[in-house]
Amino acid sequence: MTAGATEVTGRVTLVGGGPGAADLLTLRGWRALMAADVVVADRLGPRSVLEELDPRTEVVDVGKTAGHHPVPQEEINAILVERARRGQRVVRLKGGDPFVFGRGGEEVLACRAAGVPVEVVPGVSSAVGVPELAGIPVTHRGITASFHVTSGHGGLDAAALASVRDGAATLVILMGVSMLGTIVRQSLDAGTDPATPVAIVENGSTPAQRVTRARLDEVARVAAEEGVAAPAVIVIGGVAADGVLEEARVGRLAGARG
Amino acid sequence: MSDLYPLGLRLSGRRVLVVGGGPVAARRARGLVEAGAVVRVVAPEACEELASLAAGAGGPGTGGATVELVLREYRTGDVDGVWLVHTATGDPAVDARVAADAEAARTFCVTAGDATLGTGWVPAVGRVGSGGDEVTVAVSAGRDPRRAVAVRDAVAAELQTGALPLRRVRATGSRAGRVALVGGGPGAPGLITARGRVLLAQADVVVADRLGPRMLLEELADDVLVIDVGKTSGNHPVPQDEINALLVEHALAGRDVVRLKGGDPYVLGRGGEELAACRAHGIEVEVVPGVTSAVSVPAAAGIPVTHRGVARGFSVLTGHEDTGSVPGGPDHTLVLLMGVSRLAEAAATLVTDERPAGTPVAVIEDGYGPRQRVTVGTLGTIAALAEAAGVRPPAIIVVGDVVRLSPHWTATA
């Protein structure tokens, strides 16, 4: 450790913001936000909470918006380190959980390498929370006792394909809408039952939440017809069938205020 | 002695006059519309917000409320027949004239500029909840509206995070009880969601597990009924159908019930069965997702379940099931819940051609609790290491190359 590192008084807190509704933030995450000097925010997650911050708290927006590229990960890492070295309390607010495809691990390693104190506040992962709010339990007695979470970028790997083919575990795919056609083709080619239920939940936990259900061999066509778009979580397996459970808080979603 | 008498007004369908066309008048008009008032705004010119309010009045949730915009100077007769007057013209002379006319008409008047001119004050208002259960906080702080707003914000934040008591004290008649299945997170009291904490603060009955944020139970009021259905050593847990029956019984008796669960209700938490049981009796159920232990407890040991270039997926399973058929190699993270008692057998069966005996394993006991401890090894060594260390439940087992990212791994390897 260099002599300079001992001068660091700032710190970085990675906060998992949950799927989007502000009240699905944890209390610890909320407190970190309220005490922050600077909040580095993504496009997803509880954006409305940014409006409730102390007016003196600076917000650095690193999320991608339509037509704009997001800030590269290396640059985000550098922002976190640089701000903490200025002595600031930095909150990195992320959608879902920081360690579920959130690249939070890279941010932690960058801070550690720079000698910056870093803490992780876990969040409600969209992989579990989004299906849940749509009435889809990732595990359910009599259907399945395990689940498998993967990213849809680049299609399914061998482990995910084995999981969906055997029907032994619920398969949850994040960031997979643009690859849906590939995912379906891979699953069918691997020998998955074409009648396997699939549910796609868009904009989970927000008033715009929508669930689209279909059989595996029909879901790509149905999703295209319905105009299904990101952000969305795809669930494949018996728990995705219609009528396993009711939606979790339909009344509250209709009532708008989070 | 205070010269301010706090009062709530029911303005629905009643005429209210707003004098002034600027942003302050617009803000007042909006609040009045939200309360259902029939608002007339008198001003020579109106800001954009007022104009759009007048054009779009009667929007969602405003009932029969309307805003009529009258673009001219204020006239003395304007206060006739109204229940309440707000004046915010920015011109002290006009505000004073409006206040004097209102006084003569025995109508309460709020003046935005010099508050001493008027006969009413508008507090800073915060609302939590909705419908019949809404809690309204109104703050007046001397003549300092910014201070009032700061106090309001602080109180509202405490309410929104469940830190203040929100329980119904006076029974609201025959309203049916509700059940909330709340994911309490891995155990630290700060890792419950704000929504979960609010519901807990409103509960008449809390049905709690052995795991989860048990410290929160100590913050409940003395007359909240806490039913412990979790197993403790030497005692059997309450069977699931009995738990379901408890939830139904209390809700049908008109009580608000929180089923507080460790982690997330739908990650091996049998929450789905509880939801179905309640719905079968027509009971309203809200499910609040929680921070699952499957992800957060590894995080407490510095282990990300996914990491670019190390793991592009993870599986969550119980240690009780057939672990011999779980697909994937060390680049696919496995999280085993409830697996400590069968650790040796699970570790042995997880070794495959793809997943060699040298695959890293971490066992995290009592995540976020006072006994949190991390034991690391490999599929080949972990059973002996865990036994030597005296590992016991509750614990979570993580298998895969992501374990190498933990400071515990680098410290021992």
XYZ file of C-alpha atoms in Angstrom:
671
model
C 0.000 0.000 0.000
C 1.399 3.407 -0.884
C 1.629 6.247 1.572
C -1.057 8.053 -0.421
C -3.621 5.372 0.287
C -3.591 6.144 3.981
C -4.963 9.606 3.199
C -8.147 8.105 1.798
C -11.148 9.065 3.872
C -13.772 8.458 1.233
C -15.460 5.162 0.641
C -17.495 3.331 -1.973
C -20.747 1.506 -1.210
C -22.244 -0.697 -3.907
C -25.994 -0.683 -3.352
C -28.301 -3.210 -4.961
C -31.356 -1.116 -5.699
C -33.721 -3.970 -6.493
C -35.884 -4.311 -9.583
C -37.172 -0.732 -9.801
C -39.807 0.164 -7.209
C -38.242 2.573 -4.710
C -39.676 0.731 -1.713
C -37.877 -2.461 -2.685
C -34.615 -0.815 -1.667
C -33.203 -2.168 1.574
C -33.057 0.095 4.607
C -29.262 -0.120 4.573
C -29.202 0.865 0.916
C -31.592 3.736 1.589
C -29.427 5.052 4.434
C -26.296 4.863 2.300
C -28.037 6.896 -0.397
C -29.241 9.527 2.046
C -25.701 9.959 3.407
C -23.948 9.996 0.023
C -21.921 12.870 -1.401
C -22.188 11.412 -4.884
C -24.415 8.716 -6.387
C -23.275 6.886 -9.533
C -26.497 5.564 -11.069
C -27.519 3.120 -13.772
C -30.411 3.302 -16.187
C -32.189 0.446 -14.400
C -33.127 0.205 -10.742
C -35.030 2.601 -8.497
C -34.420 5.830 -10.433
C -37.217 7.667 -8.611
C -35.184 7.589 -5.423
C -32.691 9.959 -7.071
C -35.313 12.700 -6.766
C -35.459 12.198 -3.009
C -31.749 12.688 -2.430
C -30.417 15.645 -0.525
C -30.141 18.507 -3.042
C -26.398 18.715 -2.323
C -25.855 15.110 -3.425
C -24.351 14.937 -6.885
C -25.726 12.345 -9.320
C -23.435 10.885 -11.984
C -25.494 9.008 -14.564
C -23.520 6.205 -16.214
C -26.458 4.255 -17.637
C -27.109 3.903 -21.286
C -30.113 5.611 -22.804
C -31.506 5.094 -26.285
C -29.016 6.336 -28.856
C -26.280 6.817 -26.302
C -23.591 4.387 -25.315
C -23.170 3.682 -21.653
C -20.040 4.736 -19.836
C -17.495 1.866 -20.209
C -16.931 -0.252 -17.096
C -13.273 0.785 -16.730
C -14.387 4.391 -16.665
C -17.027 3.688 -14.010
C -14.370 1.962 -11.906
C -12.132 5.009 -12.327
C -14.944 7.398 -11.309
C -15.596 5.409 -8.125
C -11.925 5.351 -7.145
C -11.281 8.961 -8.045
C -14.295 10.296 -6.113
C -13.480 8.216 -3.038
C -9.910 9.501 -3.157
C -11.293 13.019 -3.049
C -12.738 12.004 0.298
C -16.292 11.602 -0.911
C -18.837 9.044 0.224
C -19.694 7.367 -3.050
C -22.768 5.197 -3.609
C -22.814 3.045 -6.711
C -26.550 2.430 -7.179
C -27.284 -0.599 -9.328
C -30.460 -2.290 -10.500
C -31.168 -5.658 -8.854
C -28.231 -7.107 -6.933
C -24.659 -5.891 -7.572
C -23.300 -9.429 -7.964
C -25.951 -10.849 -10.286
C -24.662 -9.776 -13.692
C -24.122 -6.319 -12.249
C -20.362 -6.285 -12.729
C -20.157 -5.344 -9.088
C -17.293 -7.759 -8.584
C -15.163 -5.752 -10.989
C -15.954 -2.544 -9.129
C -15.071 -4.143 -5.790
C -11.740 -5.400 -7.153
C -10.933 -1.975 -8.647
C -11.579 -0.285 -5.295
C -9.609 -2.900 -3.362
C -6.688 -2.580 -5.779
C -6.699 1.180 -5.226
C -6.866 0.814 -1.456
C -10.328 2.403 -1.314
C -12.665 1.012 1.375
C -15.601 -0.698 -0.332
C -18.776 -2.238 1.019
C -21.520 -4.179 -0.739
C -25.189 -3.838 0.207
C -27.032 -6.705 -1.479
C -30.322 -6.026 -3.195
C -33.459 -7.815 -4.317
C -32.250 -9.593 -7.439
C -34.446 -9.112 -10.487
C -33.863 -12.800 -11.240
C -36.051 -13.704 -8.260
C -38.024 -10.541 -7.455
C -39.362 -9.791 -10.923
C -40.885 -13.237 -11.542
C -42.144 -13.192 -7.940
C -44.099 -9.967 -8.402
C -45.631 -11.486 -11.521
C -46.828 -14.499 -9.539
C -44.029 -16.814 -10.626
C -42.130 -18.537 -7.810
C -38.659 -19.603 -8.982
C -39.031 -22.636 -6.730
C -42.329 -24.253 -5.779
C -43.038 -27.483 -3.942
C -44.109 -30.191 -6.356
C -42.684 -28.352 -9.385
C -39.033 -27.589 -8.762
C -36.655 -27.089 -5.851
C -33.863 -25.370 -7.754
C -33.257 -22.583 -10.243
C -30.536 -21.549 -12.604
C -29.801 -17.931 -13.502
C -27.950 -16.899 -16.627
C -27.457 -13.924 -18.896
C -28.996 -14.041 -22.352
C -26.072 -12.263 -24.014
C -24.617 -14.752 -26.464
C -27.309 -17.397 -25.968
C -27.295 -20.296 -23.506
C -24.197 -22.191 -22.395
C -24.044 -25.949 -21.850
C -25.006 -25.753 -18.164
C -28.098 -23.649 -18.911
C -29.099 -25.932 -21.768
C -28.760 -29.039 -19.619
C -30.872 -27.368 -16.967
C -33.712 -26.422 -19.322
C -33.628 -29.740 -21.194
C -33.945 -31.853 -18.060
C -36.584 -29.575 -16.568
C -34.850 -30.181 -13.229
C -34.471 -26.477 -12.466
C -36.281 -23.278 -13.371
C -34.201 -21.357 -15.912
C -34.167 -17.578 -15.372
C -32.600 -15.497 -18.129
C -31.693 -11.858 -17.621
C -31.008 -9.527 -20.556
C -32.249 -12.148 -22.989
C -35.069 -10.545 -24.975
C -32.955 -9.644 -28.000
C -31.612 -13.225 -28.091
C -34.984 -14.913 -27.554
C -35.042 -16.580 -30.991
C -31.597 -18.074 -30.427
C -32.455 -19.181 -26.892
C -35.587 -20.998 -28.100
C -33.780 -22.679 -30.998
C -30.918 -23.826 -28.761
C -33.362 -25.200 -26.175
C -35.415 -27.113 -28.733
C -32.290 -28.440 -30.474
C -31.057 -29.704 -27.099
C -34.220 -31.783 -26.796
C -36.351 -29.637 -24.483
C -40.087 -30.408 -24.466
C -41.653 -27.873 -26.903
C -44.620 -27.506 -24.524
C -42.405 -26.215 -21.681
C -44.025 -23.056 -20.269
C -42.225 -19.726 -20.770
C -43.082 -16.387 -19.159
C -41.529 -13.033 -19.987
C -41.927 -10.236 -17.440
C -41.233 -6.725 -18.742
C -40.652 -3.688 -16.493
C -40.996 -5.774 -13.338
C -42.182 -4.037 -10.146
C -43.150 -0.839 -12.003
C -46.637 0.283 -13.086
C -45.659 -0.793 -16.623
C -45.147 -4.429 -15.565
C -46.460 -6.892 -18.161
C -46.372 -10.692 -18.350
C -46.402 -12.605 -21.630
C -46.792 -16.380 -21.519
C -46.445 -19.038 -24.208
C -45.127 -22.520 -24.917
C -41.418 -22.739 -25.670
C -42.001 -23.460 -29.372
C -44.381 -20.499 -29.732
C -42.856 -17.900 -27.440
C -40.624 -16.194 -30.013
C -43.592 -15.554 -32.314
C -45.885 -14.457 -29.454
C -43.243 -12.110 -28.030
C -42.715 -10.525 -31.440
C -46.468 -10.050 -31.887
C -46.802 -8.515 -28.441
C -43.807 -6.243 -28.983
C -41.992 -7.574 -25.927
C -38.947 -5.398 -25.220
C -36.154 -4.980 -22.675
C -35.888 -4.667 -19.735
C -37.391 -8.089 -19.184
C -36.801 -11.334 -17.310
C -37.454 -14.669 -19.060
C -38.536 -17.692 -17.008
C -38.580 -21.192 -18.533
C -40.020 -24.161 -16.670
C -43.100 -25.516 -14.936
C -43.378 -22.546 -12.564
C -43.934 -20.247 -15.576
C -47.264 -21.901 -16.395
C -50.322 -19.710 -16.091
C -52.210 -20.058 -12.820
C -49.474 -21.491 -10.574
C -49.919 -18.417 -8.385
C -51.544 -15.042 -8.644
C -49.599 -11.872 -9.276
C -48.086 -10.616 -6.094
C -49.227 -7.040 -5.847
C -51.432 -6.182 -8.727
C -53.428 -3.782 -6.587
C -50.384 -1.804 -5.595
C -49.028 -1.608 -9.107
C -52.336 -0.236 -10.315
C -52.232 2.259 -7.484
C -49.107 3.706 -9.083
C -47.208 5.143 -6.098
C -44.390 2.798 -5.317
C -49.557 29.663 23.631
C -49.761 29.102 19.897
C -51.864 31.268 17.641
C -52.150 28.431 15.117
C -55.009 25.939 15.317
C -54.317 22.858 13.126
C -57.296 21.606 11.168
C -57.990 19.354 8.176
C -60.423 20.567 5.547
C -62.704 18.461 3.383
C -62.809 20.461 0.169
C -64.275 17.959 -2.244
C -66.846 19.707 -4.466
C -66.366 23.045 -2.657
C -65.393 26.298 -4.361
C -61.930 27.653 -3.639
C -60.405 30.852 -5.055
C -56.726 31.133 -5.985
C -55.471 34.620 -6.844
C -52.208 34.735 -8.794
C -50.758 33.109 -11.898
C -47.244 32.077 -10.921
C -45.637 28.793 -9.796
C -46.725 29.220 -6.160
C -50.349 29.662 -7.222
C -49.987 26.662 -9.522
C -48.650 24.503 -6.680
C -51.536 25.558 -4.442
C -54.073 24.922 -7.200
C -52.654 21.457 -7.785
C -52.939 20.548 -4.123
C -56.523 21.800 -4.030
C -57.433 19.811 -7.146
C -55.951 16.697 -5.567
C -58.263 17.295 -2.602
C -61.209 17.461 -5.003
C -61.922 21.193 -4.755
C -63.642 23.286 -7.450
C -60.871 25.789 -8.083
C -61.113 29.185 -9.766
C -57.808 30.894 -10.537
C -57.904 34.646 -11.143
C -54.804 36.279 -12.646
C -53.984 38.600 -15.571
C -51.644 35.964 -16.930
C -50.951 32.350 -16.017
C -47.787 30.267 -16.063
C -47.609 27.136 -18.198
C -48.250 24.794 -15.280
C -51.485 26.563 -14.384
C -52.628 26.573 -18.002
C -52.027 22.834 -18.342
C -53.724 22.220 -15.010
C -56.802 24.117 -16.248
C -56.726 22.229 -19.542
C -56.301 18.812 -17.983
C -58.188 19.134 -14.704
C -60.202 16.180 -13.646
C -57.298 13.871 -14.391
C -56.919 10.512 -12.713
C -57.832 10.451 -9.066
C -59.171 13.995 -8.882
C -62.844 13.052 -8.824
C -65.034 15.911 -9.943
C -62.360 18.545 -9.353
C -62.014 21.322 -11.899
C -59.764 24.324 -12.427
C -61.227 27.377 -14.084
C -58.731 29.958 -15.264
C -59.988 33.571 -15.351
C -57.433 35.813 -17.047
C -58.015 39.271 -15.580
C -57.146 41.399 -12.531
C -58.592 40.452 -9.147
C -61.944 42.067 -8.262
C -63.432 42.410 -4.786
C -66.502 40.282 -5.603
C -64.309 37.261 -6.421
C -64.262 36.045 -2.813
C -68.052 35.813 -2.670
C -69.393 32.316 -2.124
C -66.061 30.529 -1.776
C -65.020 28.388 1.202
C -61.339 29.249 1.111
C -59.019 31.766 -0.548
C -55.344 31.450 -1.497
C -53.526 34.528 -2.708
C -50.054 34.371 -4.234
C -49.813 37.310 -6.632
C -46.314 38.472 -5.735
C -47.797 41.946 -5.237
C -48.136 42.751 -1.501
C -50.851 45.368 -2.188
C -53.038 42.910 -4.094
C -52.448 40.144 -1.534
C -53.439 42.586 1.248
C -56.609 43.551 -0.593
C -57.578 39.896 -1.149
C -56.935 39.163 2.527
C -59.051 42.114 3.631
C -61.925 41.122 1.331
C -61.764 37.528 2.629
C -61.762 38.774 6.222
C -64.863 40.867 5.518
C -66.556 37.825 3.939
C -65.553 35.656 6.936
C -63.625 33.332 4.632
C -60.248 31.912 5.604
C -57.404 33.229 3.472
C -53.850 31.967 2.976
C -51.372 34.594 1.776
C -48.153 33.355 0.217
C -46.020 36.483 0.575
C -46.570 37.998 4.011
C -48.159 35.141 5.940
C -49.198 37.495 8.763
C -51.749 39.116 6.460
C -53.791 35.944 6.097
C -55.887 33.830 8.419
C -54.557 30.429 7.392
C -51.265 28.595 6.920
C -50.464 25.701 4.617
C -48.268 23.112 6.306
C -45.651 20.949 4.591
C -47.471 17.679 3.910
C -46.228 14.112 3.533
C -48.354 11.052 2.903
C -47.550 7.389 3.410
C -49.768 4.515 2.341
C -52.937 4.836 0.359
C -56.707 4.649 0.618
C -58.201 4.273 4.076
C -54.809 3.400 5.592
C -53.086 6.587 4.517
C -51.075 8.453 7.139
C -50.758 12.201 6.605
C -48.066 14.286 8.245
C -48.514 18.062 8.265
C -45.726 20.260 9.610
C -45.766 23.939 10.479
C -42.485 25.360 11.751
C -43.022 28.890 12.911
C -42.870 31.108 9.866
C -40.121 29.063 8.233
C -41.542 26.951 5.399
C -38.125 25.486 4.490
C -37.656 24.239 7.999
C -41.142 22.727 7.841
C -40.239 20.937 4.606
C -37.010 19.606 6.129
C -38.886 18.240 9.152
C -41.598 16.797 6.905
C -38.947 15.048 4.767
C -37.286 13.555 7.813
C -40.557 12.261 9.245
C -41.715 10.958 5.863
C -38.429 9.064 5.414
C -38.864 7.418 8.811
C -42.428 6.465 7.922
C -41.476 5.117 4.498
C -38.842 2.887 6.038
C -41.105 1.617 8.796
C -39.114 3.190 11.617
C -42.222 4.826 13.102
C -45.322 2.970 14.297
C -47.894 2.723 11.521
C -50.289 0.245 13.065
C -53.997 0.832 13.107
C -54.854 1.548 16.727
C -58.526 2.194 16.260
C -60.137 -0.749 14.481
C -61.387 0.330 11.087
C -64.631 -1.559 11.467
C -65.242 -4.678 9.498
C -62.258 -4.395 7.172
C -60.882 -7.830 6.396
C -57.414 -8.690 7.590
C -54.600 -8.985 5.088
C -51.551 -11.184 4.824
C -48.163 -10.015 3.623
C -45.455 -12.533 2.796
C -42.347 -10.520 3.488
C -38.876 -11.566 2.460
C -36.792 -10.435 5.411
C -33.396 -10.924 3.790
C -30.462 -12.884 5.194
C -30.734 -11.677 8.780
C -29.258 -8.212 9.232
C -32.119 -5.866 10.154
C -30.989 -3.308 7.547
C -31.354 -5.798 4.712
C -35.156 -5.912 4.789
C -36.822 -3.803 2.084
C -38.474 -0.510 2.948
C -41.817 -2.013 1.916
C -41.283 -5.008 4.145
C -40.387 -2.804 7.102
C -43.492 -0.656 6.633
C -45.734 -3.728 6.559
C -44.056 -5.021 9.692
C -44.733 -1.697 11.406
C -48.423 -2.043 10.453
C -48.851 -5.654 11.509
C -51.148 -6.899 14.254
C -49.656 -10.383 14.048
C -46.170 -11.455 12.929
C -45.497 -15.088 12.093
C -41.718 -15.495 12.192
C -39.151 -18.067 11.178
C -35.970 -19.015 12.946
C -33.962 -17.376 10.173
C -34.291 -13.825 8.901
C -34.082 -10.448 10.661
C -35.230 -11.537 14.125
C -33.858 -8.369 15.716
C -36.734 -6.492 14.084
C -39.162 -8.446 16.265
C -37.791 -6.630 19.300
C -38.795 -3.296 17.792
C -42.475 -4.255 17.585
C -45.017 -2.830 20.002
C -45.720 -4.976 23.077
C -49.232 -5.859 21.968
C -48.207 -7.180 18.551
C -48.700 -10.935 18.613
C -45.485 -12.691 17.548
C -45.863 -16.360 16.661
C -42.635 -18.270 16.307
C -42.988 -21.149 13.874
C -39.295 -21.769 13.250
C -37.476 -24.772 14.469
C -34.946 -24.424 17.215
C -32.534 -27.139 18.234
C -34.438 -29.910 19.949
C -37.805 -28.618 18.827
C -39.630 -29.473 15.686
C -40.852 -26.643 13.491
C -44.565 -26.014 13.078
C -45.780 -28.037 10.059
C -46.504 -26.027 6.913
C -50.248 -26.697 6.908
C -50.449 -25.397 10.465
C -48.610 -22.225 9.441
C -51.053 -21.783 6.568
C -53.963 -22.254 8.982
C -52.533 -19.639 11.371
C -52.259 -17.050 8.612
C -55.823 -17.711 7.493
C -57.241 -17.709 11.018
C -55.775 -14.330 12.003
C -56.589 -12.649 8.703
C -60.186 -13.875 8.847
C -60.387 -12.375 12.352
C -59.631 -8.979 10.778
C -55.962 -8.788 11.717
C -53.133 -7.650 9.474
C -50.638 -10.482 9.390
C -47.007 -10.378 8.303
C -45.401 -13.700 7.504
C -41.769 -12.741 8.005
C -39.447 -15.122 6.208
C -35.697 -15.355 5.936
C -34.284 -14.495 2.512
C -36.901 -14.405 -0.225
C -40.349 -16.035 0.156
C -40.091 -17.894 -3.160
C -36.538 -19.193 -2.892
C -37.172 -22.523 -1.196
C -39.318 -20.592 1.273
C -42.647 -22.297 0.552
C -44.197 -18.864 0.153
C -46.203 -20.054 -2.822
C -48.064 -22.541 -0.663
C -48.910 -19.850 1.889
C -50.168 -17.524 -0.840
C -52.382 -20.239 -2.304
C -53.803 -21.156 1.122
C -54.742 -17.540 1.871
C -56.188 -16.905 -1.569
C -58.335 -20.026 -1.225
C -60.063 -18.211 1.646
C -60.393 -14.974 -0.335
C -57.737 -13.217 1.753
C -55.823 -10.360 0.169
C -52.119 -11.218 0.008
C -49.150 -9.052 -0.829
C -45.808 -10.658 -1.588
C -42.727 -8.568 -0.916
C -39.550 -9.959 -2.455
C -36.530 -10.119 -0.216
C -32.780 -10.180 -0.525
C -32.147 -13.868 -1.113
C -29.530 -15.529 1.046
C -28.387 -17.490 -2.007
C -26.785 -14.343 -3.426
C -26.287 -12.098 -0.396
C -24.558 -14.540 1.948
C -21.819 -15.353 -0.602
C -21.518 -11.558 -1.078
C -20.892 -11.206 2.652
C -17.857 -13.451 2.141
C -16.704 -11.342 -0.812
C -17.918 -13.874 -3.364
C -19.893 -12.599 -6.366
C -22.088 -15.421 -7.728
C -21.421 -14.126 -11.241
C -18.261 -12.413 -12.428
C -17.118 -11.483 -15.910
C -14.705 -14.084 -17.215
C -15.176 -16.326 -14.164
C -18.849 -17.348 -14.036
C -21.645 -16.524 -16.408
C -24.413 -18.201 -14.472
C -25.354 -19.727 -11.154
C -27.682 -22.401 -9.836
C -29.411 -22.438 -6.491
C -30.404 -25.780 -5.011
C -30.862 -27.507 -1.701
C -28.188 -29.804 -0.405
C -30.889 -32.413 0.140
C -31.561 -33.154 -3.484
C -29.708 -35.294 -5.943
C -26.516 -33.313 -6.421
C -25.036 -35.901 -8.757
C -26.817 -34.615 -11.838
C -26.108 -30.890 -11.550
C -24.636 -29.656 -14.827
C -21.732 -27.250 -15.384
C -18.072 -26.784 -14.585
C -16.170 -24.475 -12.234
C -17.260 -21.517 -14.408
C -20.837 -22.182 -13.324
C -21.463 -21.234 -9.699
C -23.481 -23.562 -7.480
C -25.134 -22.280 -4.327
C -26.369 -24.958 -1.939
C -28.857 -23.940 0.729
C -29.526 -26.152 3.720
C -26.690 -28.459 2.772
C -24.295 -28.542 5.693
C -25.522 -31.802 7.209
C -24.872 -33.594 3.933
C -21.755 -31.660 2.930
C -19.460 -34.664 2.538
C -21.880 -36.556 0.334
C -22.771 -33.477 -1.728
C -19.120 -32.560 -2.312
C -18.320 -36.102 -3.428
C -21.222 -36.353 -5.869
C -20.560 -32.910 -7.359
C -17.160 -34.048 -8.665
C -17.556 -34.812 -12.366
C -15.364 -34.805 -15.486
C -16.309 -31.186 -15.969
C -16.069 -30.180 -12.327
C -12.822 -31.563 -10.867
C -12.064 -32.237 -7.220
C -9.905 -29.101 -7.174
C -12.948 -26.830 -7.723
C -13.031 -24.190 -4.964
C -15.719 -24.350 -2.273
C -16.663 -21.902 0.466
C -18.944 -22.591 3.411
C -20.394 -19.457 4.995
C -21.989 -19.936 8.415
C -24.446 -17.455 9.922
C -24.178 -14.902 7.092
C -24.451 -11.310 8.424
C -24.846 -12.722 11.928
C -22.507 -12.480 14.921
C -21.024 -15.939 14.204
C -20.369 -15.314 10.520
C -17.441 -17.476 9.499
C -16.051 -18.565 6.152
C -14.331 -21.893 5.572
C -12.710 -22.424 2.162
C -11.390 -25.509 0.457
C -12.069 -27.600 -2.625
C -14.620 -30.267 -3.459
C -11.927 -32.746 -2.456
C -10.983 -31.148 0.876
C -14.000 -29.211 2.150
C -15.700 -32.058 4.031
C -12.670 -32.701 6.231
C -11.957 -28.966 6.682
C -15.569 -28.264 7.674
C -15.605 -31.112 10.123
C -12.336 -29.970 11.692
C -13.719 -26.433 11.995
C -16.990 -27.618 13.504
C -19.139 -26.030 10.829
C -22.837 -26.019 11.675
C -26.088 -24.631 10.267
C -27.288 -22.190 9.180
C -24.714 -22.173 6.418
C -24.528 -21.710 2.684
C -22.166 -23.571 0.380
C -20.724 -21.972 -2.752
C -18.952 -24.057 -5.387
C -17.009 -22.674 -8.342
C -14.147 -20.463 -9.447
C -15.845 -17.319 -8.068
C -14.714 -18.477 -4.608
C -11.172 -17.489 -5.646
C -12.307 -13.832 -5.684
C -12.964 -13.881 -1.937
C -10.333 -12.359 0.372
C -10.770 -15.550 2.440
C -9.423 -17.591 -0.472
C -6.346 -15.463 -1.000
C -5.707 -15.482 2.733
C -5.510 -19.272 2.874
C -4.359 -20.354 -0.576
